[in-house]
Short mmCIF file of C-alpha atoms in Angstrom, two decimals:
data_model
loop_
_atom_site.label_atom_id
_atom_site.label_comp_id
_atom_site.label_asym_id
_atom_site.label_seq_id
_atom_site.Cartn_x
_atom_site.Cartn_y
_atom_site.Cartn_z
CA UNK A 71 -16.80 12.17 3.15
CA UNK A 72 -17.81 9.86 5.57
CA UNK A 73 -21.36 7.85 5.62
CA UNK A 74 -24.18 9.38 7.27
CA UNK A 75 -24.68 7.98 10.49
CA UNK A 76 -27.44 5.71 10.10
CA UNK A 77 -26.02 3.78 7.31
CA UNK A 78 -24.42 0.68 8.60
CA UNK A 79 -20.63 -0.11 7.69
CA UNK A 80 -21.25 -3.58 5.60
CA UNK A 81 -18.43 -5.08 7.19
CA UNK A 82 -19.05 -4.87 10.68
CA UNK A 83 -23.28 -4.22 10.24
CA UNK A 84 -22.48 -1.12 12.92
CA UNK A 85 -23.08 2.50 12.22
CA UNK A 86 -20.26 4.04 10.07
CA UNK A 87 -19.05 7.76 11.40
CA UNK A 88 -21.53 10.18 11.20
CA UNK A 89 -21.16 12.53 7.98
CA UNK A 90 -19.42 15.99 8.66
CA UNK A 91 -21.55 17.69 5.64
CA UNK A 92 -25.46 17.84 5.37
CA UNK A 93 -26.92 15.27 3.15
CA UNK A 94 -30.13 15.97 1.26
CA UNK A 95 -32.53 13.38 2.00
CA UNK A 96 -32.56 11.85 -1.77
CA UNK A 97 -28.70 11.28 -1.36
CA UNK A 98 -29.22 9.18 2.43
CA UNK A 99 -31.53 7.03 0.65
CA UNK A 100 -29.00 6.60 -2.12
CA UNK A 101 -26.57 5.55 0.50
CA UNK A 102 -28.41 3.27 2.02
CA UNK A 103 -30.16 1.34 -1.27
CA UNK A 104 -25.97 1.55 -2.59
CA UNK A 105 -24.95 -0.31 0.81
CA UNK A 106 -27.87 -2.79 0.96
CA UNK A 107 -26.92 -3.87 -2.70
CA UNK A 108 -22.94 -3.74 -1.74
CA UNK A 109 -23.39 -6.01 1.44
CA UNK A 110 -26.11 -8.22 -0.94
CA UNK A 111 -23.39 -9.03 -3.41
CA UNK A 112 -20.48 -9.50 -1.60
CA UNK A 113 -22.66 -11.96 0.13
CA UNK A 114 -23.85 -13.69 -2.42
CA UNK A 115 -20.10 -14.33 -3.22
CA UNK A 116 -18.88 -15.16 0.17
CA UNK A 117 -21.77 -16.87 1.58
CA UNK A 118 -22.81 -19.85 0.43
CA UNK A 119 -21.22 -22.22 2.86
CA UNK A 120 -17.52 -21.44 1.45
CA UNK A 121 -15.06 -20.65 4.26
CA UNK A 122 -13.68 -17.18 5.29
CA UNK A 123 -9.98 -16.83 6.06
CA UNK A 124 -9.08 -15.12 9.26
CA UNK A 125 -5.95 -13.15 8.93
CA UNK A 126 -2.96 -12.25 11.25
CA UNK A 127 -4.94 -8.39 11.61
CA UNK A 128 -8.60 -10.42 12.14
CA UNK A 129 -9.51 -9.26 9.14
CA UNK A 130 -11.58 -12.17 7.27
CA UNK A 131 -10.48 -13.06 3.53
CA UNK A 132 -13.04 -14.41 0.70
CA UNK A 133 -11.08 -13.70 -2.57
CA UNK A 134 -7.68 -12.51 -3.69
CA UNK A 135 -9.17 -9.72 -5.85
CA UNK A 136 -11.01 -7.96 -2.83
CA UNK A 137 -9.86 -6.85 0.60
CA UNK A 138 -10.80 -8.64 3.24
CA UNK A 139 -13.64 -7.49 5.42
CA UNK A 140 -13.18 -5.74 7.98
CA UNK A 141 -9.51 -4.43 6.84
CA UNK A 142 -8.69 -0.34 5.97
CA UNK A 143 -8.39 -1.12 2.38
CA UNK A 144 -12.26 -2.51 2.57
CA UNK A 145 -13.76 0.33 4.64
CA UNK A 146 -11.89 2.63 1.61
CA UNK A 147 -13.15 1.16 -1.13
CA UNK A 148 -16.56 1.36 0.80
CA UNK A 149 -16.34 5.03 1.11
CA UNK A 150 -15.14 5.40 -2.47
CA UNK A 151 -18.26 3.99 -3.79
CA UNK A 152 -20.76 5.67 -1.52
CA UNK A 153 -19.10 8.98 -3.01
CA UNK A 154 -18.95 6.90 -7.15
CA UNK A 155 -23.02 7.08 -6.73
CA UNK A 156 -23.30 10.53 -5.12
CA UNK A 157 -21.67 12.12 -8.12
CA UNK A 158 -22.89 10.03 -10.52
CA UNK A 159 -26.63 10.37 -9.44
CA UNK A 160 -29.37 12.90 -9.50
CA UNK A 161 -32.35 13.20 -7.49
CA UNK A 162 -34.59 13.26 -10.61
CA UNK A 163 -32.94 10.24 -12.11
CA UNK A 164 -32.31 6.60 -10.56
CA UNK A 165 -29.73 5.91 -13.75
CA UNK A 166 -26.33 6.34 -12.86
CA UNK A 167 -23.60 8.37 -14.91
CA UNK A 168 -20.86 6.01 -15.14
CA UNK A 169 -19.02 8.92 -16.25
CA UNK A 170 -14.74 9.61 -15.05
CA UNK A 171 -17.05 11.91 -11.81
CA UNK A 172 -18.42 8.13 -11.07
CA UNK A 173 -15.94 6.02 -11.65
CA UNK A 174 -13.18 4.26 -9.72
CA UNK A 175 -9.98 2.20 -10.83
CA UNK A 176 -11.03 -0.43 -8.14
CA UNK A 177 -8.56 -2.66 -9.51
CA UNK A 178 -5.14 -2.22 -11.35
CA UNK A 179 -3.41 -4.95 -13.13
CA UNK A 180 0.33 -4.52 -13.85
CA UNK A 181 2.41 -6.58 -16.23
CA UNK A 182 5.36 -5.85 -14.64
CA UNK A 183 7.64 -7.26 -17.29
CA UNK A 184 7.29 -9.20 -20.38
CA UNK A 185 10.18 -11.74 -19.46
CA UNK A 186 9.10 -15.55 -18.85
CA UNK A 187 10.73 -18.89 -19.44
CA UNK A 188 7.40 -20.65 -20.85
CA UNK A 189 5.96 -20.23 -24.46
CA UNK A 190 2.27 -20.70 -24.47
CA UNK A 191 0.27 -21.21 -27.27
CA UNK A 192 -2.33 -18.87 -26.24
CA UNK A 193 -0.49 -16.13 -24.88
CA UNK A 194 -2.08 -13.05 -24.97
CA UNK A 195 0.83 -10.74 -24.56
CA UNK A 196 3.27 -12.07 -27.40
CA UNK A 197 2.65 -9.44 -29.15
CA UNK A 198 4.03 -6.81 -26.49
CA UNK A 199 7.15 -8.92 -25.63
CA UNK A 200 8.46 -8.91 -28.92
CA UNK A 201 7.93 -4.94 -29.01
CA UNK A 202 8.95 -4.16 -25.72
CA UNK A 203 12.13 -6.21 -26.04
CA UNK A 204 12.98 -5.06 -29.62
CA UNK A 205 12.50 -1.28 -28.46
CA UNK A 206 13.97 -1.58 -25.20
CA UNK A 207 11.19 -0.19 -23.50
CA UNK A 208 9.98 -1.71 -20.26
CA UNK A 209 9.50 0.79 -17.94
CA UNK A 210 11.94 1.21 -14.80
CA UNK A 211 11.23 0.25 -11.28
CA UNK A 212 11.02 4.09 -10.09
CA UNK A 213 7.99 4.48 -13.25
CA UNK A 214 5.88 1.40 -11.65
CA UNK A 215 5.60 2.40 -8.30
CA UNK A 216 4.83 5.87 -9.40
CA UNK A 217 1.95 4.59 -11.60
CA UNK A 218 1.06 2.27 -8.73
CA UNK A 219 0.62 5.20 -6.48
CA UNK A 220 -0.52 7.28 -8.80
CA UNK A 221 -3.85 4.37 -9.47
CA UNK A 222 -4.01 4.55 -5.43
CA UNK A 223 -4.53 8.01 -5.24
CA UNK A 224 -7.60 7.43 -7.99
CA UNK A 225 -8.88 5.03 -5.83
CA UNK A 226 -7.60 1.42 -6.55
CA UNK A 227 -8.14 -1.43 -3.75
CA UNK A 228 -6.37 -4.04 -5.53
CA UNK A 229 -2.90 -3.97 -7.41
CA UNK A 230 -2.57 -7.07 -9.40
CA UNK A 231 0.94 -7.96 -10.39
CA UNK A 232 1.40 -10.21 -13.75
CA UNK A 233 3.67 -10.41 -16.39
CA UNK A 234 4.99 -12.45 -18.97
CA UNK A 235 6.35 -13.77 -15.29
CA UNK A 236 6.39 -10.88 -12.43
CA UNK A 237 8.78 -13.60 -10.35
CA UNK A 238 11.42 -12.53 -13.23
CA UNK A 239 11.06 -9.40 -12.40
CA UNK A 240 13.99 -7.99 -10.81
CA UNK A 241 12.55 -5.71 -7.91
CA UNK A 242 9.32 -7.75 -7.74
CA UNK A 243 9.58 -7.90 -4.00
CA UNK A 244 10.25 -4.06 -3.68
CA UNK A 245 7.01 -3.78 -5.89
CA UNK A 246 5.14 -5.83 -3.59
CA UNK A 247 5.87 -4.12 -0.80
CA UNK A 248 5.53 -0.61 -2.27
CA UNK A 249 2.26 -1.11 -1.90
CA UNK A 250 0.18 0.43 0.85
CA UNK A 251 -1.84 -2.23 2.84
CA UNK A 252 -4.27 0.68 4.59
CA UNK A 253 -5.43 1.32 0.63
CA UNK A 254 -4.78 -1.82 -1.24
CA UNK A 255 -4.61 -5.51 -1.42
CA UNK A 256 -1.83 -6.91 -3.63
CA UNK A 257 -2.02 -9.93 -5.58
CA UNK A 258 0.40 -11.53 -8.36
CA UNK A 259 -0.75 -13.94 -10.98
CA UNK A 260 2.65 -16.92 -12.10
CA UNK A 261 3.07 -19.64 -13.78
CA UNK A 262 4.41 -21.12 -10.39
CA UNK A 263 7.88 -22.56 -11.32
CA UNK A 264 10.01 -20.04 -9.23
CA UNK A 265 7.58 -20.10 -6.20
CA UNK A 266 10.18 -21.75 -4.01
CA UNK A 267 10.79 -21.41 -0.22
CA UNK A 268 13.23 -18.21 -0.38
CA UNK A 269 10.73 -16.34 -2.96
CA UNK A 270 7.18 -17.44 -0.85
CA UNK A 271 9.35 -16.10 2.11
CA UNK A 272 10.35 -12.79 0.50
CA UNK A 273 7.10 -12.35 -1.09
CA UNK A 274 5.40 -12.85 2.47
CA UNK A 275 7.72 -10.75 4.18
CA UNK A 276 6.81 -7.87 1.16
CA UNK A 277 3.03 -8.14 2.23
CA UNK A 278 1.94 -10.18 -0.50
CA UNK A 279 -1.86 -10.53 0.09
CA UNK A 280 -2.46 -13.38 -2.50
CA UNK A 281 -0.99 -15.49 -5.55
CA UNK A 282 -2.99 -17.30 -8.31
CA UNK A 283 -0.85 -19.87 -10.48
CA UNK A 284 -2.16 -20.27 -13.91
CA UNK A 285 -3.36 -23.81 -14.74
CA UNK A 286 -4.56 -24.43 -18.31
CA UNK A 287 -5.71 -28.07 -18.00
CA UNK A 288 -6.57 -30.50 -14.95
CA UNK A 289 -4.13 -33.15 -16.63
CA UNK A 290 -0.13 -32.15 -16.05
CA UNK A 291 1.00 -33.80 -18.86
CA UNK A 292 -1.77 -31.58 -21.42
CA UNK A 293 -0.71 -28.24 -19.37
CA UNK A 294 3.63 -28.53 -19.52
CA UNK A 295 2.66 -29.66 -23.37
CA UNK A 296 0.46 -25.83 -23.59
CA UNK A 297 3.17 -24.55 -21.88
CA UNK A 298 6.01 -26.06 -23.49
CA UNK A 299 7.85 -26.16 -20.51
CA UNK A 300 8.63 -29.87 -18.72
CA UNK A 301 7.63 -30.45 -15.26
CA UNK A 302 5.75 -27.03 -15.01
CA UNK A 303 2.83 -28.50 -13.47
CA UNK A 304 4.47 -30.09 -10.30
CA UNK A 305 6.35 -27.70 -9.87
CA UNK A 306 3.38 -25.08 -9.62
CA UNK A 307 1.28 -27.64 -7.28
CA UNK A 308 4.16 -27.56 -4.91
CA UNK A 309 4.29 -23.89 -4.87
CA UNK A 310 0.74 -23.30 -4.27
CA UNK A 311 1.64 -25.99 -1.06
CA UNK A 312 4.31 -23.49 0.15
CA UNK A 313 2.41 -19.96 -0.37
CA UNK A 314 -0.62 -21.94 1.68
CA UNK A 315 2.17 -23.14 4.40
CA UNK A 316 3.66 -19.20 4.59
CA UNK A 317 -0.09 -17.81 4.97
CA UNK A 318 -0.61 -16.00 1.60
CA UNK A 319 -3.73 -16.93 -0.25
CA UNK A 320 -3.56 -19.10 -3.09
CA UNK A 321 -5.86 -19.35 -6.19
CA UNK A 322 -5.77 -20.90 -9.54
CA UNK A 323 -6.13 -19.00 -12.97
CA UNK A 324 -7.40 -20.77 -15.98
CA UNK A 325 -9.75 -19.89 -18.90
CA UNK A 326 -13.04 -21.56 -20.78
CA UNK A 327 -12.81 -22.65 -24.26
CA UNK A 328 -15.75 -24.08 -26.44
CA UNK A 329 -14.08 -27.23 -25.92
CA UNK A 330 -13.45 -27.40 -22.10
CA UNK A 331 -16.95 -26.73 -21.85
CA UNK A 332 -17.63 -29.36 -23.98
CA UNK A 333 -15.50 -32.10 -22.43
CA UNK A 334 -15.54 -31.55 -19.23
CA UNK A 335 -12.74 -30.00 -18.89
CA UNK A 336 -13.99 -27.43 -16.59
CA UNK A 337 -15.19 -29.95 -13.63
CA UNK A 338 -12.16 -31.25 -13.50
CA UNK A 339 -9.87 -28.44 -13.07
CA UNK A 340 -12.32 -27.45 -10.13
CA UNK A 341 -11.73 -31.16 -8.76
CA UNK A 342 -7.70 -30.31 -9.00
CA UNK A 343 -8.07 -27.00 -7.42
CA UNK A 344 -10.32 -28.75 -4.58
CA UNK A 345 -7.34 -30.98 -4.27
CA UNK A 346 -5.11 -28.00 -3.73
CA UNK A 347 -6.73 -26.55 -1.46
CA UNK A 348 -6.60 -22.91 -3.25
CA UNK A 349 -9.45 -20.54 -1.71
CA UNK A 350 -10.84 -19.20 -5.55
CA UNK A 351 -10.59 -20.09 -8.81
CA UNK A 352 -10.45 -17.31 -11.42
CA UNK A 353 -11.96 -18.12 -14.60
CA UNK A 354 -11.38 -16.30 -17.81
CA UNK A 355 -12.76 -16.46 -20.94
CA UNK A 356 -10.68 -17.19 -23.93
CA UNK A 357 -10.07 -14.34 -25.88
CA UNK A 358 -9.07 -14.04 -29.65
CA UNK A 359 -5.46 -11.63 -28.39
CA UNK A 360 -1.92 -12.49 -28.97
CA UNK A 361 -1.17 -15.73 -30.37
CA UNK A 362 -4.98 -16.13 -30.96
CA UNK A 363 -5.29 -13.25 -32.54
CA UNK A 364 -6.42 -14.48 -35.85
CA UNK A 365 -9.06 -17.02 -34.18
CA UNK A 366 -12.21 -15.20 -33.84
CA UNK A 367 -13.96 -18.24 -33.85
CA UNK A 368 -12.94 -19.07 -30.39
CA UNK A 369 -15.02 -16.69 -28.91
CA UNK A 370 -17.09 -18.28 -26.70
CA UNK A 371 -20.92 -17.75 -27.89
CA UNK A 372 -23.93 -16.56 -25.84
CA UNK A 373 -24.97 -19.90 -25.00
CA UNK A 374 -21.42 -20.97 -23.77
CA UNK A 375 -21.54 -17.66 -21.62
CA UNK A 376 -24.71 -19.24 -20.09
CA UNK A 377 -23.16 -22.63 -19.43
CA UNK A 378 -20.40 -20.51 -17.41
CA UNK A 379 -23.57 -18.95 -15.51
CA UNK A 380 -24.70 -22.09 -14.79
CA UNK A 381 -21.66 -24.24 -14.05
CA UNK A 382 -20.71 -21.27 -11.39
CA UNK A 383 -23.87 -21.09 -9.70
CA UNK A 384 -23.32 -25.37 -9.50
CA UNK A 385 -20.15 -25.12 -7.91
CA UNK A 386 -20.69 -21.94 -5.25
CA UNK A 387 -23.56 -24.90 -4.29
CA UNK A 388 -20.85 -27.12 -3.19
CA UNK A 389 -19.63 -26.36 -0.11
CA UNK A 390 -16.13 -28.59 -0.44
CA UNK A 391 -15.48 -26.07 -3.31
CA UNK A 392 -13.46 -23.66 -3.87
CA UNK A 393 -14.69 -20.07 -4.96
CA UNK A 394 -15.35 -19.14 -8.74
CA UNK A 395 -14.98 -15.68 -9.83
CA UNK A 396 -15.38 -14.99 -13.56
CA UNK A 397 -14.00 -11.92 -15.52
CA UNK A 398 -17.06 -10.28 -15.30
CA UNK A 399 -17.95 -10.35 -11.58
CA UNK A 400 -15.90 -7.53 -10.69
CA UNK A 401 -18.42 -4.72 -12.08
CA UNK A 402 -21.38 -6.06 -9.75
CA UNK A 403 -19.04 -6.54 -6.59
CA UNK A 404 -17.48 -2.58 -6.91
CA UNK A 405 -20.95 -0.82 -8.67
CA UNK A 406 -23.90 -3.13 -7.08
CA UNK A 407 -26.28 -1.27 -8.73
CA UNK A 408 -25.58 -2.52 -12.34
CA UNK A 409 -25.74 -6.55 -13.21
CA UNK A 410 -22.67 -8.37 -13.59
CA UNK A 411 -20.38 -7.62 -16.47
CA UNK A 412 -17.35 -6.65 -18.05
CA UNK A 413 -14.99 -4.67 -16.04
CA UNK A 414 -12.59 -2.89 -18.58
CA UNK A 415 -12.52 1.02 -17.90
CA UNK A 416 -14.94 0.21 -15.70
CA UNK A 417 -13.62 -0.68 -12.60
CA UNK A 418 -10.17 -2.07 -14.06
CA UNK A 419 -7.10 -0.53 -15.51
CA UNK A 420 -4.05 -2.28 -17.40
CA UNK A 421 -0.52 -0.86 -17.04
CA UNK A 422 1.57 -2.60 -19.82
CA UNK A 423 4.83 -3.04 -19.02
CA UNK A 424 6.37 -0.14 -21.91
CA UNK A 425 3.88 1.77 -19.89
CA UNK A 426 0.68 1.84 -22.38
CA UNK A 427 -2.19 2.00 -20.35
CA UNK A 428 -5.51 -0.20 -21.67
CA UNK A 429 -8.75 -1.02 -20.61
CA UNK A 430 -7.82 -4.37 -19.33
CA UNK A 431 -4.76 -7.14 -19.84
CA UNK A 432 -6.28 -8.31 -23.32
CA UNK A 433 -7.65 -4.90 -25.17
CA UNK A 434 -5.11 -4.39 -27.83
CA UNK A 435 -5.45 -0.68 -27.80
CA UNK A 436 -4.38 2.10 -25.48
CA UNK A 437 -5.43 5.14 -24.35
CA UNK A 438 -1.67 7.19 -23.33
CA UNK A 439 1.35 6.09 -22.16
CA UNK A 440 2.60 6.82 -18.00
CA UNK A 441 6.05 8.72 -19.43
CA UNK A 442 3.77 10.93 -21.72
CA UNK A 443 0.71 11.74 -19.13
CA UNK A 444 -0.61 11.33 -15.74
CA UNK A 445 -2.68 8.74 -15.00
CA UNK A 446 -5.68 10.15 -13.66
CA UNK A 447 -5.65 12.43 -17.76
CA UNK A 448 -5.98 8.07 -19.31
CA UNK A 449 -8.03 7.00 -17.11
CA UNK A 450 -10.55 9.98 -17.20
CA UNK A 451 -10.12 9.50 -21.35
CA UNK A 452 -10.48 5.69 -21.29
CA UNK A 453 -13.44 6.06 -19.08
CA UNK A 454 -15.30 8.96 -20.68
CA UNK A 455 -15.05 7.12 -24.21
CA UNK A 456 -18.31 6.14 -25.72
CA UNK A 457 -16.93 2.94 -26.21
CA UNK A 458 -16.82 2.66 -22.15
CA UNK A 459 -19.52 5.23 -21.51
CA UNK A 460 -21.91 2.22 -20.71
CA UNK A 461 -21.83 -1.35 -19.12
CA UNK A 462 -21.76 -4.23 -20.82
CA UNK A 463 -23.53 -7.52 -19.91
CA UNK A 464 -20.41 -9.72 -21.52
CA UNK A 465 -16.93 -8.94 -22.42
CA UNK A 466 -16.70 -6.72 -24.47
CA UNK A 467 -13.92 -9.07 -25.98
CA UNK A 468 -16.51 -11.35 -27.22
CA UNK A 469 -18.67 -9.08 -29.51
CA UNK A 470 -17.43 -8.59 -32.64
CA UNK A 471 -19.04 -5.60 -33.45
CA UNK A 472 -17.00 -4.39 -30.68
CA UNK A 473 -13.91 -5.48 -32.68
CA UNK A 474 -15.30 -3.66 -35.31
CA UNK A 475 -15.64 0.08 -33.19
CA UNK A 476 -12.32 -1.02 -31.48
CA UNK A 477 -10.53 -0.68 -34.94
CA UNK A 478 -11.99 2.37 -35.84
CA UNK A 479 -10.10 4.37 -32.90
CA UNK A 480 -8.05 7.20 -33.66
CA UNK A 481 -4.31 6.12 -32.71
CA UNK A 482 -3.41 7.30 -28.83
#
């Protein structure tokens, strides 16, 4: 289904193609309000005085987690929407039925093996190393790039390749490049230590459309210590230098903590990633997973999530800035018509690498595994439970009655 004619394409403000089906007038309207809100925030994220990135295809990158406007990939996940709100919405109703009918997998995050030389004290996937490894169970390269394809047939505009460390992967190039460019971005999150001239080559060669490198604190020293891995640091700067020098977009990953808000912390990490030149800085929230498992209390409160509200609306000000996109910016960007908030089975999708599929990278439950059932059967479950049925302002992640419901699910 194509847009009715008078609805412009909110990449190129020109008339999309004219729809081949008759629209009732209710649903036109729909289209356009849905567009006008799309094109308002996107805008409000890529405005602001930050630069745009013209690629080899003239297509113009913003982030690493969306395609870049005017690409195939953008114009799909365009179309995909347009057709999330038709189903989802009645003429007698504005609410919106956020139901498996009006829902897409916008983005798809794959930890594509477990494997990785560092030993962080907050990492969030300990837990599933130690299992997969002990069972033998990672899944094979022919399984991944069926699930990939299988998430791209739902819909997905962004695979997101992570690990333990996806540059320890094997057949990580392979992955890379199984992915189709005319549907989907694809972007791998690393620590940065093997992101040397032959792998920024092979991974730009693949198609790679981005890389973050995770950075846990502005001071080297503090991060290789977190890390427990010497040198780390430098050697991550230097490979965000050589992804920038091959043309692939380059972020930084880190995550808030009651006491990096405190300190300061936060300012200067964006002062380090101004320094690096990286377009966007993805910021997480710490989450009580993994290793932190037992540390509730580092949930970050309501009035710490305002201090991120405020601290990114302070820094998109600054035009010699890079970008800041939080956790929970992805529901507003792919469903405009609800406020910002937390993606999980929403419009994101976790693919462990023993092939549990979960909400999102840190929800330590899952809905199926890939060898036992298709994707599009999880992702209609995941999405249809009341757990997901609704949006939620925050991370889910950092409501502990939501801990509470979370333990109370039957077993897959």
């Amino acid at each position: 289904m194509e847009a009715p004619a008078d609805v412009p394409d909110p990449d190129t403000n020109h008339p999309a193609p004219s729809v081949k089906t008759d629209l009732k007038a209710w649903q036109r309207s729909a289209i356009r309000n849905t567009m006008a809100n799309y094109r308002r925030a996107q805008e409000n994220y890529y405005i602001n005085g930050k630069p745009l990135v013209t690629l080899e295809d003239g297509s113009k990158a913003f982030s690493l987690l969306t395609p870049p406007l005017g690409s195939l990939a953008a114009r799909r996940r365009v179309k995909l929407i347009m057709e999330n709100m038709l189903q989802g919405q009645t003429a007698a109703s504005a609410e919106v039925n956020f139901g498996a009918l009006g829902r897409t997998p916008h983005v798809l995050t794959v930890a594509v093996t477990y494997n990785c030389q560092c030993d962080c004290l907050h990492c969030s996937a300990a837990d599933y190393q130690d299992r997969t490894r002990r069972e033998a169970s990672a899944l094979r390269f022919e399984e991944l790039k069926s699930t990939i394809e299988q998430s791209l047939a739902l819909g997905t505009t962004c695979v997101v390749l992570t690990g333990g460390e996806p540059l320890l992967y094997e057949h990580i190039y392979d992955l890379v490049a199984a992915v189709d460019r005319s549907r989907s971005v694809c972007t791998l999150f690393t620590n940065g230590e093997f992101l040397r001239e032959h792998a920024v080559e092979r991974l730009k060669q693949a198609g790679a459309f981005g890389v973050f490198v995770s950075l846990d604190h502005s001071d080297p020293a503090r991060h290789d210590a977190n890390r427990q891995r010497p040198g780390l640091a430098e050697k991550a700067y230097r490979g965000l230098r050589l992804c920038q020098q091959a043309g692939i977009l380059t972020g930084i990953s880190t995550y808030a903590t009651k006491e990096k808000i405190a300190d300061g912390e936060l300012d200067a990490m964006m002062d380090l990633a101004r320094d690096l030149g990286v377009l966007e800085v993805f910021l997480f929230d710490v989450i009580p997973t993994g290793r932190l498992s037992a540390q509730r209390e580092c949930m970050l409160s309501e009035e710490d999530a305002r201090h991120i509200v405020d601290f990114r609306a302070k820094y998109t000000s600054l035009a010699d800035y890079p970008r800041i996109i939080h956790q929970t910016m992805f529901s507003s960007i792919a469903y405009p018509c609800v406020a910002e908030g937390c993606p999980a089975a929403m419009v994101q999708i976790h693919l462990r690498a023993n092939g549990d599929v979960c909400p999102c990278d840190f929800t330590p439950y899952t809905f199926g595994n890939i060898r036992e059932r298709p994707l599009r059967e999880i992702w209609e479950a995941m999405s249809t439970n009341p757990l997901y049925a609704k949006p939620s302002a925050r991370c889910r992640l950092s409501q502990e009655a939501y801990w509470v419901k979370l333990s109370e699910l039957p077993p897959a």
